[in-house]
mmCIF file of C-alpha atoms in Angstrom:
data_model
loop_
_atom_site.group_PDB
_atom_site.id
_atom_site.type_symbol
_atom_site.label_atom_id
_atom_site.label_comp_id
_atom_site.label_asym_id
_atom_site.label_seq_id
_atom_site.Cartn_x
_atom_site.Cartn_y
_atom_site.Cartn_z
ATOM 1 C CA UNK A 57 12.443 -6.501 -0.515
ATOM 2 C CA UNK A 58 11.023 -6.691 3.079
ATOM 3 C CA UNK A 59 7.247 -6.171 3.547
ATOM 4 C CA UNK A 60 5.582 -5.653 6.296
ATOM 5 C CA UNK A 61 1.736 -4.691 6.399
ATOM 6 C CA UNK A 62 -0.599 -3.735 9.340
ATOM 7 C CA UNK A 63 -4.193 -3.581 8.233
ATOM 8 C CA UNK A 64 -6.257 -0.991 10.335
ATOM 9 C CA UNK A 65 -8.384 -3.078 12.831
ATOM 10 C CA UNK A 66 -7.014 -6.099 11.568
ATOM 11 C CA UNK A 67 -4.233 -7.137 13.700
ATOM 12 C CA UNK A 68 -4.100 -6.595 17.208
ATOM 13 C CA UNK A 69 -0.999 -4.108 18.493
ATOM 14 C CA UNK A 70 2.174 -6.180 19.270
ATOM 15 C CA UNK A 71 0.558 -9.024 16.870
ATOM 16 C CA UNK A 72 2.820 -9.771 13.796
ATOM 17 C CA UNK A 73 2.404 -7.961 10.705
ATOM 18 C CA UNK A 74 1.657 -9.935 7.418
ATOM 19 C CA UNK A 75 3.949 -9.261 4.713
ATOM 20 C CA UNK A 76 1.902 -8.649 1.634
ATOM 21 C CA UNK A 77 2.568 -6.105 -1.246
ATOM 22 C CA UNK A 78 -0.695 -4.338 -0.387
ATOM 23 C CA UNK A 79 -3.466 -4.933 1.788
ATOM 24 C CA UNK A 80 -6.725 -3.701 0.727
ATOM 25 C CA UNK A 81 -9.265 -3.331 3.239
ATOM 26 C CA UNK A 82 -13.266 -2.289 3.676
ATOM 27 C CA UNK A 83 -15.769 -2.126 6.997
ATOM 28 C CA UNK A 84 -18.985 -3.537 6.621
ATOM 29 C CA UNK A 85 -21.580 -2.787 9.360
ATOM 30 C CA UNK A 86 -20.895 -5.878 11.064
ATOM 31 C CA UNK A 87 -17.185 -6.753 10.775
ATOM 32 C CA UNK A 88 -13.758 -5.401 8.900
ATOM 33 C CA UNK A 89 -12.767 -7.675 6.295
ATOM 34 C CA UNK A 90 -9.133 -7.814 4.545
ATOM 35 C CA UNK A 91 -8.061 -8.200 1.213
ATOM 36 C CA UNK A 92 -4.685 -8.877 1.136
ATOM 37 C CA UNK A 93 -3.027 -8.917 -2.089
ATOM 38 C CA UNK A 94 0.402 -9.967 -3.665
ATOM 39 C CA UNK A 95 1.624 -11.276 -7.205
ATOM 40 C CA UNK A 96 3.339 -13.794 -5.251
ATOM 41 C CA UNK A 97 1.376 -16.891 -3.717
ATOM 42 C CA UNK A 98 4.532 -17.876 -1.842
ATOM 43 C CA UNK A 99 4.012 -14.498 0.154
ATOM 44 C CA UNK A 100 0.326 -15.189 0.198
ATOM 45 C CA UNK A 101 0.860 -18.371 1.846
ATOM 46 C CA UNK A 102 3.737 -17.239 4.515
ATOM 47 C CA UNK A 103 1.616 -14.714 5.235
ATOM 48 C CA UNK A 104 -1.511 -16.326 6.219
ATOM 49 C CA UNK A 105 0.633 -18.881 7.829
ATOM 50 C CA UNK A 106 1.697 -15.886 10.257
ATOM 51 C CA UNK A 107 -1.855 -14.465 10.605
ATOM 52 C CA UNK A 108 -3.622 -17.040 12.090
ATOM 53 C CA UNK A 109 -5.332 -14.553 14.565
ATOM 54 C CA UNK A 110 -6.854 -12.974 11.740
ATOM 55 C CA UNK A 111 -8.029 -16.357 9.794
ATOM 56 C CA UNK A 112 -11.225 -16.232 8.494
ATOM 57 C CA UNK A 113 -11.540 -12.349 8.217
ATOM 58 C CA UNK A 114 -8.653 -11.971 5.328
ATOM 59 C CA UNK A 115 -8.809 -12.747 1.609
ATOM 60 C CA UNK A 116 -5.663 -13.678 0.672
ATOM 61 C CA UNK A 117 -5.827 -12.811 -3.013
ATOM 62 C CA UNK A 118 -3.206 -13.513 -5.780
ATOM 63 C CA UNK A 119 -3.214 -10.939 -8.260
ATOM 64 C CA UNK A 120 -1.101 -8.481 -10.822
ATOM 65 C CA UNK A 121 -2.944 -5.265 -9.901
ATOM 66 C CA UNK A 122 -0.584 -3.154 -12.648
ATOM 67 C CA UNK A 123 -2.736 -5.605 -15.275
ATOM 68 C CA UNK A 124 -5.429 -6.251 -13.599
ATOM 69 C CA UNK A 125 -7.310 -3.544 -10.799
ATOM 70 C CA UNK A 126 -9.450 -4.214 -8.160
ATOM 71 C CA UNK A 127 -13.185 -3.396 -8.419
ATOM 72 C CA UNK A 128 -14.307 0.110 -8.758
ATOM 73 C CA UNK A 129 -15.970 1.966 -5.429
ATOM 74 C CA UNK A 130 -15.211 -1.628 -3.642
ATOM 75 C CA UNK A 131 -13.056 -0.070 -0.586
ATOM 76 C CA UNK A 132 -13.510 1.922 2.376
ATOM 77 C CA UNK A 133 -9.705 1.702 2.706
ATOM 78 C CA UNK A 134 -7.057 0.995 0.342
ATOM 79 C CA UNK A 135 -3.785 0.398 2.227
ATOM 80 C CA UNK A 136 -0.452 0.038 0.204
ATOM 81 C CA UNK A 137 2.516 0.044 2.144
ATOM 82 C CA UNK A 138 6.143 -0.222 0.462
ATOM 83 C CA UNK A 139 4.578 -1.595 -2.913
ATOM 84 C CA UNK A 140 6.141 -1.238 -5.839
ATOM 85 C CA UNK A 141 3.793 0.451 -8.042
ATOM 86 C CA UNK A 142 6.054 1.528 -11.461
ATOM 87 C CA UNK A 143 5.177 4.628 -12.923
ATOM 88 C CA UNK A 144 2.922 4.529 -16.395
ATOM 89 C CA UNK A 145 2.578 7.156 -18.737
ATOM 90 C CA UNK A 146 -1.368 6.785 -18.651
ATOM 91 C CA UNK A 147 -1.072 6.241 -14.695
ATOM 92 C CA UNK A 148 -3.416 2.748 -15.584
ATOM 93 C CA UNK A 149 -2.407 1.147 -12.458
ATOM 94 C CA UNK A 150 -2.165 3.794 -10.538
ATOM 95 C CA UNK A 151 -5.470 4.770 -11.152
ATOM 96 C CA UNK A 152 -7.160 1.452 -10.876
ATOM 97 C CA UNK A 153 -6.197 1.583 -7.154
ATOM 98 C CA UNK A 154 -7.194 4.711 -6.863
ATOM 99 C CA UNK A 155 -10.538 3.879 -8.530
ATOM 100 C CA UNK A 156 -10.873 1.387 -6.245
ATOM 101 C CA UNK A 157 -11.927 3.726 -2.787
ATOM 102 C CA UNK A 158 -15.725 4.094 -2.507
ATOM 103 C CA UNK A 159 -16.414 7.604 -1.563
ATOM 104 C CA UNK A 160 -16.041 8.666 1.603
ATOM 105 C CA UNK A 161 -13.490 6.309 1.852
ATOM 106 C CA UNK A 162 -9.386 6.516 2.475
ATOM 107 C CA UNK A 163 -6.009 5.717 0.097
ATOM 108 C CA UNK A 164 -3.048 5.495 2.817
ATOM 109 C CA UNK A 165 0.258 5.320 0.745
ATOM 110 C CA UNK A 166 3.563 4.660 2.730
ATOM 111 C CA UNK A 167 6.896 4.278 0.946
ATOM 112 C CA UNK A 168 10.394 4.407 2.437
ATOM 113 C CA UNK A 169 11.974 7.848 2.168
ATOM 114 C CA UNK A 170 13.835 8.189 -1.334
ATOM 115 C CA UNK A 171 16.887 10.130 0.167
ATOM 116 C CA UNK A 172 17.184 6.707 2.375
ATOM 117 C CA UNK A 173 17.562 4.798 -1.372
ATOM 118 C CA UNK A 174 19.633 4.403 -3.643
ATOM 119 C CA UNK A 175 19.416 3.248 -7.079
ATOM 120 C CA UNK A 176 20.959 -0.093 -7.750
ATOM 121 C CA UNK A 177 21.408 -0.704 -11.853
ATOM 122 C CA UNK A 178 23.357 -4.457 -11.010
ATOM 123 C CA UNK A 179 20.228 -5.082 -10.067
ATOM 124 C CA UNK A 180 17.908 -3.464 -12.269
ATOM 125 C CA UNK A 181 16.496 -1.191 -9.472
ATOM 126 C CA UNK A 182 16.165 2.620 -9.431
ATOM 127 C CA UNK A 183 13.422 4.118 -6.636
ATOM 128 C CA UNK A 184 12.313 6.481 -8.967
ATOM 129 C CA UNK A 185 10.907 4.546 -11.685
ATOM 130 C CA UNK A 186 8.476 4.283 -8.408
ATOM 131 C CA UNK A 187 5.149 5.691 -7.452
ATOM 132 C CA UNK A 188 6.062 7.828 -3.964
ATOM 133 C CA UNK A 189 3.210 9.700 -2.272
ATOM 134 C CA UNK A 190 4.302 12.999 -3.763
ATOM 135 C CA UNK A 191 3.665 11.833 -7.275
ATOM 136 C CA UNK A 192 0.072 9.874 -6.043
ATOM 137 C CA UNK A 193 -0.930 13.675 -4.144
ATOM 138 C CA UNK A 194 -0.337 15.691 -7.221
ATOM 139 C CA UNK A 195 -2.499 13.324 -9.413
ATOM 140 C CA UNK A 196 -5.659 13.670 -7.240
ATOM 141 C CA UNK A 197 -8.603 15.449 -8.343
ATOM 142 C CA UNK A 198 -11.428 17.660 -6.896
ATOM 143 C CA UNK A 199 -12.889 14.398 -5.960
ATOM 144 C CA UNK A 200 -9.662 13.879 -3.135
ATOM 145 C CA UNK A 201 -8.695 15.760 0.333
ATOM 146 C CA UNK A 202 -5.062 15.230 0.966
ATOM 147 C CA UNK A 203 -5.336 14.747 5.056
ATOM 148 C CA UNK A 204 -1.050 13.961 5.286
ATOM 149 C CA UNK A 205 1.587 14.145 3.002
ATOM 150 C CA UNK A 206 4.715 14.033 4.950
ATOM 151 C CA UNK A 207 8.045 12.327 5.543
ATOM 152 C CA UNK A 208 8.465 10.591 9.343
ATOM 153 C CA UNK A 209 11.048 9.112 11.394
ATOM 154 C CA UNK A 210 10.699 5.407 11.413
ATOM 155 C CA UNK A 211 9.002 4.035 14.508
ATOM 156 C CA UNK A 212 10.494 0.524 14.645
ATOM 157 C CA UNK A 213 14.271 -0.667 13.229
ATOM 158 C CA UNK A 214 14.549 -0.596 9.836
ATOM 159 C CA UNK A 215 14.464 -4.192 8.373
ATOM 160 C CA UNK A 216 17.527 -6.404 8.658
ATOM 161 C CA UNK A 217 19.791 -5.591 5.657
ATOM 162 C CA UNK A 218 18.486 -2.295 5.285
ATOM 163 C CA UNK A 219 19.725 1.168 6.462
ATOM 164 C CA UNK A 220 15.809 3.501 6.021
ATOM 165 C CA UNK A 221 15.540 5.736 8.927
ATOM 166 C CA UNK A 222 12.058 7.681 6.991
ATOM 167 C CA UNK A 223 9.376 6.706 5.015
ATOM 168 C CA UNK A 224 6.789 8.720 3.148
ATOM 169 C CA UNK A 225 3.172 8.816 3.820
ATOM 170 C CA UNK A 226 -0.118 9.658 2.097
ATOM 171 C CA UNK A 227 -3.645 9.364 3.622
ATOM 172 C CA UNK A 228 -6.004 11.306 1.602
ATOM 173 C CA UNK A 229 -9.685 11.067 1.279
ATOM 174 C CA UNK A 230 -12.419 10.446 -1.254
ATOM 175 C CA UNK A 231 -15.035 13.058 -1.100
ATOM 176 C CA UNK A 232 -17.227 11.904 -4.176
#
């Protein structure tokens, strides 16, 4: 699977993207810093190794964020783009991440379209055993403002090997 990640005022336009799983991301008054997270270190590495504008202001963190979520209210934004969150029947994961944005703070969820997939069994794959922003917008609470919850055109060429024209996208906000 192809990722590619832009953190929001993180990388400069017409920079290149880190590919990461997720990047995970929070303003302090002074300066943005990144925490950029994968279960892979070999994607941890190529990706910093691609970032270099960035070094310095990006944790790259290796981590298993279905077992293991990141800290509670930590996040002003938490940016996953194209990660493979399965579904759970106690939505653990799911809500660990979700968890995760302080208040006041932003979830943007982006996912390729699922009438652009198809499910592969060979390999083991079927989209729908997926998190897609639909499912995320339908599990928020009182506590959430959905801002967008829409399918759009790509922008840029769909990655080599790959035929996605649309992806699906979810920014909502934490109220309390």
């Amino acid at each position: 699977m192809s990722r590619q990640h832009v953190p929001r005022a993180s990388v400069r336009p017409g920079s290149k993207p880190t590919h990461t799983s997720t990047l995970i991301g929070y303003t302090t008054k002074r300066d943005t810093i990144v925490t950029a997270v994968d279960i892979s270190q070999a994607v941890l590495e190529c990706a910093a190794a691609v970032a270099t504008d960035i070094a310095g202001r990006v944790a790259w963190t290796r981590a298993d964020l279905t077992s293991r979520p990141p800290p509670a209210g930590a996040f002003d934004l938490m940016s996953a783009h194209y990660f493979p969150l399965p579904h759970q029947p106690d939505h653990t994961a799911l809500r660990g991440l979700l968890d995760a944005v302080a208040p006041g703070g932003t979830l943007l969820f982006a996912t390729h379209d699922l009438a652009g997939l198809s499910p592969r069994p060979e390999q083991g794959f079927d989209p729908n055993d997926y998190y897609q922003p639909d499912d995320i917008a339908r599990l928020l609470d009182h506590n959430w403002t959905v801002l967008i919850n829409e399918t759009r055109p790509r922008t840029a060429p769909a990655p080599e090997g790959t035929h996605h024209t649309h992806d699906t996208v979810l920014r909502a906000q934490r109220l309390r």
